[in-house]
Amino acid sequence: MIRIANGQGFWGDWLEAPVRLVEDGPLDYLVLDYLAEITMSIVQKQKERDPAQGYASDFPVLIERIGATIKDRNVKVIANAGGVNPVACAREVRRLAPHLKVAIVHGDDVFPHLDQFLSAGHAMTNMDTGEPLSTIRSRILSANAYIGAFPLAAALATGADIVIAGRCTDTALALAPMIHHFGWKEHDWDLLAAGTIAGHIIECGAQATGGNCQIDWESIPDMANVGYPIVEAEPDGSFTVTKHAGSGGRVNTSVVKEQLLYELGDPRNYITPDCVADFTTIQLAGAGPDRVRVSGIRGRARTPFLKLSISYAYGWKSIGTLVYSSPDARAKAQAADRIVRQRLYQLGLHFEEIHTEFLGVNACHGPAALPQLHAPEVQLRIGVRGQDRKAVDRFTRELIPLVLNGPPTATGFGDGRPPVREVVAYWPALVPRELISTRVEVVE
Amino acid sequence: MKIPLSRIAHGRSGDKGDTSNIGIIAIHPRHYRVLVREVTAAGVKQYFGDLVRGKVERFELANLGALNFLLHESLGGGGTLSLRVDAQGKTLSAALLAMEINVEDSELADIA
């Protein structure tokens, strides 16, 4: 049996979580998931400004903090912290923790190869819209293939203390140590599906241990010290989900079910680079306090494709808010919205979308919101999006004047004009997997 | 009798692009068949009204006593394009759990 824990569900997650995972109980592998779909474009921009940047900067600082402990306890770390610059990330880790051996997984960055792919006839059409990539070619900012678990397992086989990857799948981080430790092969579809689902359960950190939990949330103990999830994996593909003794939070079958359903599509076809996992085969059973046993998982052969995560410059947006108090808070906010829209129209400004929400009334649930007839206060939230930066910038100047020249009792304008933000959009596409080749580089 | 779905179910929701997914899970496995009968794709589409511009798909996970719904074109463009405060549909499962469903008294006999 090996113990694999996830200490970061995204770049921005709780900094104490991975420290406690390595210090407060037994562990063999610590995995850290830093990359959301849109994170790649953020790190790409950082790298353009400074060639020494472009990775999850939280990661080297964390390794400096836990480096001695993981060496003492022989805990291996696997992270997609490399972003678009895993070499710079590894260099910084080595500078802060020179006693650790680092392996880098290369090959996910296909930005330099896109024209070659296009001229070879790979259209890389948008999986959602069906448009060919050529329509946005000049605006592309980054392009990365989702790498599976086998290249990460190869990196572990070098004996590295730290494995740094760029854009690998979230689930590959936890599957890789199982492949490495148990010797699972590329056609062990059931085993690979089991490890993939283990990875899915822990990839969002505390969402598997009581965080964001809708069942009995008020009674979940000590969320201030919530324990992050640990998988105790067996060679036969079964595993137990748990957390360190003494930590806060809760692990039971209801909590694990919620996380299994999170960001799920067709449950019979959970497609990864490593296999196709079938969520309808999962069997759960309580196995004592804060322990859930998972077994029975079946999988099928991987597809011939790898998914690309492409980001491109889309346009501009800005979102501004004002608060109106009672009486008639909602009616005042609605009147203010009409005034802003009329002024934008009179200025001749055009946007792809103007979207208004009334927080405190129905912003989250829309038509499904429970009736809220007399809200004591309502936040007006108006957003615009478009290709014309000047129009978006002009919008940012149209909200605050309402404090003096609109309906009464407007407040909550302390931050001034809202900022204009660049919209970087995400373009999912498929390419034949043989176009992507990976390699491992060891730094010591 | 009519009860809110939250009497017999819990859930979680998230996003993939402009599609939100809502997982609805029977608190007691014996109520899974009530979910299957009462919480249909068409019913979910109607419940959310113009929040969902595309189709609603439903998938069954009898092994977990759960249904998974995909609400297409429901997040204002999704990802970074969305101007919505809940751009990732994080709260949509809570919204659906407030939906009223029809149950027989006998089906609730075992709930305190």
Coordinates of C-alpha atoms in Angstrom, one line a residue:
Chain A
M1 CA 0.0 0.0 0.0
I2 CA 1.2 3.5 -0.8
R3 CA -0.2 6.8 0.6
I4 CA -0.8 9.6 -1.9
A5 CA -2.1 13.0 -0.8
N6 CA -3.1 16.2 -2.6
G7 CA -2.0 19.4 -0.9
Q8 CA -3.2 22.0 -3.5
G9 CA -6.4 21.9 -5.5
F10 CA -5.4 25.0 -7.5
W11 CA -2.8 27.8 -7.5
G12 CA -4.1 29.9 -4.6
D13 CA -5.2 27.1 -2.3
W14 CA -4.4 27.0 1.4
L15 CA -0.6 27.3 1.9
E16 CA -0.6 25.3 5.2
A17 CA -2.2 22.2 3.7
P18 CA 0.8 20.6 2.1
V19 CA 3.0 21.4 5.1
R20 CA 0.6 19.6 7.4
L21 CA 0.3 16.6 5.1
V22 CA 4.0 15.9 5.3
E23 CA 4.4 16.8 9.0
D24 CA 1.3 15.4 10.6
G25 CA 1.2 11.7 9.6
P26 CA 2.5 9.0 7.3
L27 CA 2.8 9.8 3.6
D28 CA 4.7 8.5 0.5
Y29 CA 3.7 10.9 -2.2
L30 CA 2.6 14.5 -2.1
V31 CA 0.9 15.8 -5.3
L32 CA 0.1 19.4 -6.0
D33 CA -2.3 20.6 -8.7
Y34 CA -1.6 24.2 -9.6
L35 CA -2.9 24.5 -13.1
A36 CA -6.5 25.4 -14.1
E37 CA -7.4 25.7 -17.8
I38 CA -6.7 29.4 -17.9
T39 CA -3.6 29.4 -15.7
M40 CA -1.4 28.6 -18.7
S41 CA -2.2 31.9 -20.3
I42 CA -1.3 33.8 -17.1
V43 CA 2.0 32.1 -16.8
Q44 CA 2.7 32.6 -20.5
K45 CA 2.3 36.3 -20.1
Q46 CA 4.6 36.3 -17.0
K47 CA 7.2 34.5 -19.1
E48 CA 6.9 37.1 -21.9
R49 CA 7.6 39.9 -19.4
D50 CA 10.4 38.0 -17.7
P51 CA 12.0 34.8 -19.2
A52 CA 12.8 33.6 -15.7
Q53 CA 9.1 33.4 -14.8
G54 CA 6.1 31.5 -16.1
Y55 CA 5.6 28.8 -13.4
A56 CA 3.6 28.5 -10.1
S57 CA 5.8 30.7 -7.9
D58 CA 4.2 29.3 -4.7
F59 CA 5.9 26.0 -5.4
P60 CA 9.7 26.7 -4.8
V61 CA 8.8 28.6 -1.7
L62 CA 6.8 25.6 -0.4
I63 CA 9.7 23.2 -1.2
E64 CA 12.1 25.4 0.7
R65 CA 9.8 25.1 3.7
I66 CA 9.2 21.3 3.5
G67 CA 12.5 20.2 1.8
A68 CA 14.2 18.8 4.9
T69 CA 11.1 17.0 6.1
I70 CA 10.3 15.3 2.8
K71 CA 14.0 14.2 2.6
D72 CA 13.9 12.8 6.1
R73 CA 10.6 11.0 5.6
N74 CA 11.2 10.0 2.0
V75 CA 8.1 11.7 0.6
K76 CA 8.2 12.3 -3.1
V77 CA 6.6 15.4 -4.6
I78 CA 4.8 15.5 -8.0
A79 CA 3.5 18.9 -9.2
N80 CA 2.3 20.5 -12.4
A81 CA 4.0 23.7 -11.0
G82 CA 6.2 24.1 -14.2
G83 CA 3.5 26.0 -16.1
V84 CA 5.2 27.1 -19.3
N85 CA 8.7 27.3 -17.8
P86 CA 9.4 24.1 -15.9
V87 CA 13.2 24.6 -16.3
A88 CA 13.1 28.0 -14.5
C89 CA 10.8 26.4 -11.8
A90 CA 13.3 23.6 -11.3
R91 CA 16.2 26.1 -11.1
E92 CA 14.5 28.0 -8.4
V93 CA 13.6 24.8 -6.5
R94 CA 17.3 23.8 -6.6
R95 CA 18.4 27.2 -5.5
L96 CA 16.2 27.1 -2.4
A97 CA 16.6 23.3 -1.8
P98 CA 20.0 22.2 -3.2
H99 CA 19.9 18.9 -1.5
L100 CA 16.9 17.6 -3.5
K101 CA 17.0 15.8 -6.9
V102 CA 14.6 17.2 -9.4
A103 CA 13.2 15.7 -12.5
I104 CA 11.5 17.8 -15.2
V105 CA 8.9 16.4 -17.7
H106 CA 9.2 18.1 -21.0
G107 CA 6.9 17.9 -24.1
D108 CA 3.6 19.4 -23.2
D109 CA 4.4 22.8 -24.7
V110 CA 3.4 22.6 -28.4
F111 CA 3.2 26.4 -29.0
P112 CA 6.4 26.2 -31.2
H113 CA 4.9 23.4 -33.3
L114 CA 1.4 24.8 -34.1
D115 CA 2.2 25.9 -37.6
Q116 CA 3.9 22.6 -38.3
F117 CA 0.7 20.8 -37.1
L118 CA -1.5 23.0 -39.2
S119 CA 0.5 22.6 -42.3
A120 CA 0.4 18.8 -41.8
G121 CA -3.4 19.0 -41.9
H122 CA -4.3 19.0 -38.2
A123 CA -7.1 21.6 -38.1
M124 CA -7.3 21.6 -34.2
T125 CA -11.0 22.6 -34.4
N126 CA -12.6 23.9 -31.3
M127 CA -14.2 21.0 -29.5
D128 CA -17.1 23.2 -28.4
T129 CA -17.8 25.3 -31.4
G130 CA -16.3 23.4 -34.4
E131 CA -14.3 26.4 -35.7
P132 CA -10.9 25.7 -37.2
L133 CA -7.8 27.0 -35.3
S134 CA -6.8 29.1 -38.3
T135 CA -9.5 31.7 -37.4
I136 CA -7.6 32.7 -34.3
R137 CA -4.0 31.7 -35.2
S138 CA -2.5 35.2 -34.8
R139 CA -4.0 35.7 -31.4
I140 CA -2.8 32.5 -29.7
L141 CA -0.9 33.0 -26.5
S142 CA -0.1 29.5 -25.4
A143 CA -0.7 25.9 -26.5
N144 CA -0.1 22.8 -24.3
A145 CA -1.0 19.2 -24.6
Y146 CA -2.5 17.4 -21.6
I147 CA 0.2 14.8 -20.7
G148 CA -0.8 11.6 -19.0
A149 CA 0.7 9.7 -16.0
F150 CA 3.3 7.6 -17.8
P151 CA 5.8 10.4 -18.4
L152 CA 5.4 11.4 -14.7
A153 CA 6.0 7.8 -13.6
A154 CA 9.1 7.7 -15.8
A155 CA 10.3 10.8 -14.0
L156 CA 9.7 9.1 -10.6
A157 CA 11.8 6.1 -11.9
T158 CA 14.9 8.4 -12.0
G159 CA 14.8 8.4 -8.2
A160 CA 14.0 12.1 -8.1
D161 CA 12.7 13.7 -4.9
I162 CA 10.6 16.3 -6.9
V163 CA 8.9 15.8 -10.2
I164 CA 8.0 19.0 -12.0
A165 CA 5.6 18.9 -15.0
G166 CA 3.8 21.5 -17.1
R167 CA 0.3 20.9 -18.4
C168 CA -0.4 17.3 -17.3
T169 CA -3.9 16.2 -16.4
D170 CA -4.9 16.7 -12.8
T171 CA -5.6 13.0 -12.4
A172 CA -2.2 11.9 -13.7
L173 CA -0.5 13.4 -10.7
A174 CA -2.0 10.7 -8.4
L175 CA -2.0 7.9 -10.9
A176 CA 1.8 8.3 -11.7
P177 CA 3.0 7.0 -8.3
M178 CA 0.7 4.0 -8.6
I179 CA 2.1 3.1 -12.0
H180 CA 5.7 3.6 -10.7
H181 CA 5.2 1.7 -7.5
F182 CA 3.0 -1.1 -8.6
G183 CA 4.4 -1.6 -12.1
W184 CA 1.0 -1.0 -13.8
K185 CA 1.3 -1.2 -17.6
E186 CA -0.2 0.9 -20.5
H187 CA -3.0 -1.7 -21.2
D188 CA -4.1 -2.3 -17.6
W189 CA -7.2 -0.3 -18.3
D190 CA -9.1 -1.2 -15.1
L191 CA -6.1 -0.3 -12.9
L192 CA -5.5 2.9 -14.8
A193 CA -9.1 3.8 -14.5
A194 CA -9.0 3.1 -10.7
G195 CA -6.0 5.3 -10.2
T196 CA -7.6 8.0 -12.4
I197 CA -10.7 8.1 -10.3
A198 CA -8.5 8.2 -7.1
G199 CA -6.9 11.2 -8.7
H200 CA -10.3 12.8 -9.5
I201 CA -11.4 12.3 -5.9
I202 CA -8.3 14.1 -4.4
E203 CA -7.5 16.6 -7.2
C204 CA -9.6 19.4 -5.6
G205 CA -8.0 19.1 -2.2
A206 CA -10.4 19.6 0.7
Q207 CA -13.5 19.2 -1.5
A208 CA -13.0 15.4 -0.7
T209 CA -12.7 16.0 3.0
G210 CA -15.6 18.3 3.9
G211 CA -14.9 21.5 2.0
N212 CA -17.7 23.0 -0.2
C213 CA -19.9 20.1 1.1
Q214 CA -23.7 20.5 1.0
I215 CA -24.6 17.6 3.2
D216 CA -24.6 18.4 7.0
W217 CA -22.1 21.2 6.4
E218 CA -22.8 22.9 9.7
S219 CA -21.7 19.8 11.7
I220 CA -18.4 19.2 9.9
P221 CA -15.8 19.5 12.7
D222 CA -12.8 21.9 12.9
M223 CA -12.9 23.2 9.3
A224 CA -10.2 25.7 10.4
N225 CA -7.8 22.8 10.5
V226 CA -9.3 20.7 7.7
G227 CA -7.2 17.8 6.6
Y228 CA -6.5 17.4 2.9
P229 CA -7.3 14.1 1.2
I230 CA -5.1 11.0 1.3
V231 CA -5.5 7.9 -0.9
E232 CA -4.2 4.6 0.4
A233 CA -3.7 2.8 -2.9
E234 CA -3.5 -1.0 -3.3
P235 CA -1.8 -2.9 -6.2
D236 CA -5.2 -4.3 -7.2
G237 CA -6.6 -0.9 -7.9
S238 CA -8.8 -0.7 -4.8
F239 CA -8.1 2.2 -2.5
T240 CA -9.2 4.0 0.7
V241 CA -9.9 7.8 0.9
T242 CA -8.9 9.3 4.3
K243 CA -7.1 12.1 6.0
H244 CA -4.6 12.5 8.8
A245 CA -5.8 11.5 12.3
G246 CA -6.5 14.6 14.3
S247 CA -7.2 16.9 11.3
G248 CA -10.5 18.7 10.8
G249 CA -13.1 18.0 8.2
R250 CA -14.9 14.8 7.3
V251 CA -14.5 11.8 5.0
N252 CA -17.6 9.6 4.4
T253 CA -19.4 8.2 1.4
S254 CA -21.6 11.3 1.0
V255 CA -18.6 13.6 0.9
V256 CA -16.8 11.4 -1.6
K257 CA -19.9 11.1 -3.8
E258 CA -20.2 14.9 -4.0
Q259 CA -16.6 15.1 -5.2
L260 CA -17.0 12.2 -7.7
L261 CA -19.8 14.2 -9.3
Y262 CA -17.8 17.5 -9.4
E263 CA -17.0 18.6 -13.0
L264 CA -18.2 15.3 -14.3
G265 CA -19.5 14.9 -17.9
D266 CA -20.7 11.5 -19.3
P267 CA -20.0 9.2 -16.3
R268 CA -19.3 6.2 -18.6
N269 CA -16.7 8.1 -20.6
Y270 CA -14.3 10.0 -18.4
I271 CA -11.6 10.5 -21.0
T272 CA -7.9 11.0 -20.0
P273 CA -4.6 10.5 -21.9
D274 CA -4.2 7.2 -19.9
C275 CA -7.6 5.5 -20.2
V276 CA -11.4 5.9 -20.4
A277 CA -12.8 5.5 -16.8
D278 CA -16.3 4.4 -16.1
F279 CA -17.8 6.1 -13.1
T280 CA -20.9 3.9 -13.1
T281 CA -18.7 1.0 -11.9
I282 CA -17.4 2.7 -8.7
Q283 CA -18.4 0.9 -5.4
L284 CA -18.1 2.9 -2.2
A285 CA -18.3 1.6 1.4
G286 CA -17.6 3.2 4.7
A287 CA -14.6 1.7 6.4
G288 CA -14.4 3.3 9.8
P289 CA -14.2 6.9 10.9
D290 CA -13.1 9.2 8.1
R291 CA -12.4 6.3 5.8
V292 CA -14.1 5.3 2.6
R293 CA -13.2 2.2 0.6
V294 CA -13.4 2.4 -3.2
S295 CA -13.4 -0.7 -5.4
G296 CA -14.8 -2.4 -8.5
I297 CA -13.7 0.3 -11.0
R298 CA -13.6 -0.6 -14.7
G299 CA -11.9 1.2 -17.5
R300 CA -11.5 1.0 -21.3
A301 CA -8.7 1.7 -23.8
R302 CA -7.4 5.2 -24.1
T303 CA -8.4 7.2 -27.3
P304 CA -5.9 7.9 -30.1
F305 CA -5.9 11.6 -29.3
L306 CA -4.5 14.0 -26.8
K307 CA -6.3 17.2 -25.8
L308 CA -4.7 20.6 -26.3
S309 CA -5.2 23.5 -24.0
I310 CA -4.8 26.6 -26.2
S311 CA -5.3 30.1 -25.0
Y312 CA -5.8 33.2 -27.1
A313 CA -6.4 36.9 -26.8
Y314 CA -10.2 37.4 -27.1
G315 CA -11.0 41.0 -26.1
W316 CA -11.7 43.1 -23.0
K317 CA -14.1 43.2 -20.2
S318 CA -15.0 45.2 -17.1
I319 CA -17.4 44.6 -14.2
G320 CA -18.5 47.3 -11.8
T321 CA -20.7 47.4 -8.8
L322 CA -22.8 49.8 -6.7
V323 CA -24.9 49.1 -3.6
Y324 CA -28.4 50.4 -3.0
S325 CA -30.1 50.3 0.4
S326 CA -33.8 50.0 1.3
P327 CA -36.4 51.2 0.9
D328 CA -36.9 49.9 -2.7
A329 CA -33.3 48.7 -3.0
R330 CA -34.1 46.5 -6.0
A331 CA -36.1 49.2 -7.8
K332 CA -33.3 51.7 -7.4
A333 CA -30.7 49.3 -8.7
Q334 CA -32.9 48.5 -11.7
A335 CA -33.4 52.2 -12.4
A336 CA -29.6 52.7 -12.2
D337 CA -29.1 49.9 -14.7
R338 CA -31.5 51.5 -17.1
I339 CA -29.7 54.8 -16.8
V340 CA -26.2 53.3 -17.4
R341 CA -27.5 51.4 -20.5
Q342 CA -29.1 54.5 -21.9
R343 CA -25.9 56.6 -21.4
L344 CA -23.8 53.9 -23.1
Y345 CA -26.3 53.8 -26.0
Q346 CA -26.2 57.6 -26.3
L347 CA -22.4 57.5 -26.4
G348 CA -22.7 55.1 -29.4
L349 CA -20.7 52.4 -27.7
H350 CA -21.1 48.8 -28.8
F351 CA -20.4 45.7 -26.8
E352 CA -20.6 42.0 -27.4
E353 CA -22.6 41.7 -24.2
I354 CA -23.8 43.9 -21.4
H355 CA -24.9 41.8 -18.4
T356 CA -26.6 43.0 -15.3
E357 CA -27.1 41.1 -12.0
F358 CA -28.8 42.1 -8.7
L359 CA -26.8 40.5 -5.9
G360 CA -29.1 39.9 -3.0
V361 CA -32.0 39.1 -5.4
N362 CA -31.2 36.6 -8.0
A363 CA -27.6 36.8 -9.3
C364 CA -26.6 33.3 -8.5
H365 CA -29.8 31.3 -9.2
G366 CA -31.5 33.4 -11.9
P367 CA -35.1 32.4 -12.6
A368 CA -34.7 29.6 -9.9
A369 CA -34.0 32.1 -7.1
L370 CA -36.4 32.2 -4.2
P371 CA -38.6 35.3 -4.2
Q372 CA -36.8 38.2 -2.3
L373 CA -39.4 41.0 -2.1
H374 CA -37.8 43.3 0.4
A375 CA -34.0 43.0 0.3
P376 CA -32.5 45.4 2.8
E377 CA -29.8 46.1 0.2
V378 CA -29.0 45.1 -3.3
Q379 CA -25.7 45.2 -5.1
L380 CA -26.0 46.3 -8.8
R381 CA -23.3 44.5 -10.8
I382 CA -22.9 45.5 -14.5
G383 CA -20.4 43.9 -16.8
V384 CA -19.5 44.5 -20.4
R385 CA -17.3 42.5 -22.8
G386 CA -16.1 43.4 -26.3
Q387 CA -13.2 43.7 -28.8
D388 CA -13.0 47.5 -28.4
R389 CA -10.8 48.3 -25.5
K390 CA -11.7 52.0 -25.7
A391 CA -15.5 51.2 -25.4
V392 CA -14.8 49.0 -22.3
D393 CA -12.7 51.7 -20.8
R394 CA -15.4 54.3 -21.3
F395 CA -17.9 52.0 -19.6
T396 CA -15.7 52.0 -16.4
R397 CA -16.4 55.7 -16.1
E398 CA -20.2 55.4 -16.3
L399 CA -20.9 53.8 -13.0
I400 CA -19.6 56.0 -10.2
P401 CA -21.3 59.2 -11.4
L402 CA -24.6 57.6 -10.4
V403 CA -23.7 58.1 -6.8
L404 CA -24.5 61.8 -7.4
N405 CA -26.6 61.8 -10.5
G406 CA -28.8 58.7 -10.1
P407 CA -31.3 57.1 -7.8
P408 CA -30.8 57.7 -4.0
T409 CA -28.8 55.7 -1.4
A410 CA -26.0 54.5 -3.7
T411 CA -22.9 53.4 -1.8
G412 CA -20.1 50.8 -1.9
F413 CA -18.1 52.7 -4.5
G414 CA -14.9 52.8 -2.4
D415 CA -12.7 51.1 -4.9
G416 CA -13.4 53.7 -7.6
R417 CA -13.6 52.9 -11.3
P418 CA -13.5 49.2 -12.0
P419 CA -10.4 47.9 -13.9
V420 CA -10.4 46.9 -17.6
R421 CA -9.3 43.3 -17.8
E422 CA -8.0 41.4 -20.8
V423 CA -10.1 38.4 -21.7
V424 CA -7.9 35.4 -22.6
A425 CA -10.2 32.6 -23.9
Y426 CA -9.7 28.9 -23.9
W427 CA -9.7 26.7 -27.0
P428 CA -9.9 23.0 -26.5
A429 CA -8.8 20.8 -29.4
L430 CA -7.6 17.3 -30.2
V431 CA -4.5 16.1 -31.9
P432 CA -3.2 12.5 -32.7
R433 CA -1.3 11.4 -29.6
E434 CA 1.8 10.4 -31.7
L435 CA 2.4 14.1 -32.4
I436 CA 3.4 14.7 -28.8
S437 CA 6.6 13.3 -27.4
T438 CA 7.8 13.7 -23.9
R439 CA 11.2 13.3 -22.2
V440 CA 12.5 13.5 -18.7
E441 CA 15.4 15.7 -17.6
V442 CA 17.1 15.2 -14.2
V443 CA 18.7 18.2 -12.4
E444 CA 20.9 17.4 -9.4
Chain B
M1 CA -47.1 15.7 -1.3
K2 CA -44.6 18.3 -2.4
I3 CA -41.2 18.6 -0.8
P4 CA -38.0 20.4 -1.8
L5 CA -35.5 18.1 -3.4
S6 CA -33.1 19.0 -0.5
R7 CA -35.2 16.8 1.8
I8 CA -33.9 13.6 0.1
A9 CA -30.8 14.8 -1.8
H10 CA -27.6 16.7 -1.8
G11 CA -25.3 17.7 -4.6
R12 CA -22.3 19.6 -6.1
S13 CA -22.0 21.6 -9.2
G14 CA -19.1 22.8 -11.4
D15 CA -18.2 23.8 -14.9
K16 CA -16.6 22.8 -18.2
G17 CA -16.4 25.8 -20.4
D18 CA -19.9 27.2 -20.9
T19 CA -21.5 24.0 -19.6
S20 CA -22.3 23.5 -15.9
N21 CA -22.7 20.1 -14.4
I22 CA -25.0 19.4 -11.4
G23 CA -24.6 16.2 -9.5
I24 CA -27.7 15.3 -7.4
I25 CA -27.2 12.5 -4.9
A26 CA -29.8 10.6 -2.8
I27 CA -29.1 11.0 0.9
H28 CA -30.6 7.5 1.4
P29 CA -29.9 5.1 -1.5
R30 CA -33.6 4.0 -1.5
H31 CA -34.6 7.4 -2.7
Y32 CA -32.6 7.2 -5.9
R33 CA -35.7 5.9 -7.7
V34 CA -37.6 9.0 -6.6
L35 CA -34.8 11.2 -8.1
V36 CA -35.0 9.2 -11.4
R37 CA -38.7 9.7 -11.5
E38 CA -39.0 13.3 -10.4
V39 CA -35.8 15.1 -11.6
T40 CA -35.9 14.9 -15.4
A41 CA -33.8 16.7 -17.9
A42 CA -36.9 18.5 -19.2
G43 CA -37.9 19.5 -15.7
V44 CA -34.4 20.9 -14.9
K45 CA -34.4 22.8 -18.2
Q46 CA -37.8 24.4 -17.3
Y47 CA -36.8 25.1 -13.7
F48 CA -33.8 27.2 -14.7
G49 CA -35.6 29.0 -17.5
D50 CA -33.5 31.4 -19.6
L51 CA -30.5 30.7 -17.4
V52 CA -29.9 27.7 -19.7
R53 CA -29.8 28.6 -23.4
G54 CA -28.8 25.1 -24.6
K55 CA -30.0 21.6 -23.9
V56 CA -30.0 19.7 -20.6
E57 CA -28.6 16.2 -20.5
R58 CA -29.1 13.7 -17.7
F59 CA -26.9 10.7 -16.8
E60 CA -27.7 8.0 -14.3
L61 CA -25.2 6.6 -11.7
A62 CA -27.3 4.0 -9.9
N63 CA -24.1 2.8 -8.1
L64 CA -23.8 6.1 -6.4
G65 CA -27.6 6.8 -6.1
A66 CA -26.9 9.9 -8.2
L67 CA -27.9 11.8 -11.3
N68 CA -25.5 14.0 -13.3
F69 CA -27.0 16.9 -15.3
L70 CA -25.2 18.8 -18.0
L71 CA -26.6 22.3 -18.6
H72 CA -25.2 23.5 -21.9
E73 CA -24.7 27.2 -22.6
S74 CA -25.6 28.1 -19.0
L75 CA -22.6 30.1 -17.8
G76 CA -22.7 33.3 -19.9
G77 CA -19.9 32.1 -22.2
G78 CA -18.0 30.3 -19.4
G79 CA -14.5 30.6 -18.2
T80 CA -13.0 34.0 -18.5
L81 CA -15.7 35.3 -21.0
S82 CA -18.5 35.1 -18.5
L83 CA -19.7 38.3 -16.8
R84 CA -21.7 36.4 -14.2
V85 CA -20.8 36.4 -10.5
D86 CA -21.2 32.7 -10.5
A87 CA -19.2 32.1 -13.7
Q88 CA -18.4 28.5 -12.7
G89 CA -22.0 27.5 -11.7
K90 CA -20.8 26.7 -8.2
T91 CA -24.2 27.6 -6.7
L92 CA -26.5 25.9 -9.3
S93 CA -26.7 22.6 -7.3
A94 CA -28.0 24.5 -4.3
A95 CA -30.6 26.2 -6.7
L96 CA -31.8 22.8 -8.0
L97 CA -32.0 21.3 -4.5
A98 CA -34.7 24.0 -3.7
M99 CA -36.9 22.6 -6.5
E100 CA -40.2 21.1 -5.4
I101 CA -40.8 17.4 -6.2
N102 CA -43.8 15.1 -5.7
V103 CA -43.5 12.1 -3.4
E104 CA -45.9 9.7 -1.9
D105 CA -46.2 9.9 1.9
S106 CA -45.0 6.2 2.1
E107 CA -41.8 7.2 0.3
L108 CA -40.9 9.6 3.1
A109 CA -42.1 7.3 6.0
D110 CA -38.5 6.5 6.9
I111 CA -37.3 10.1 7.1
A112 CA -37.4 11.7 10.5

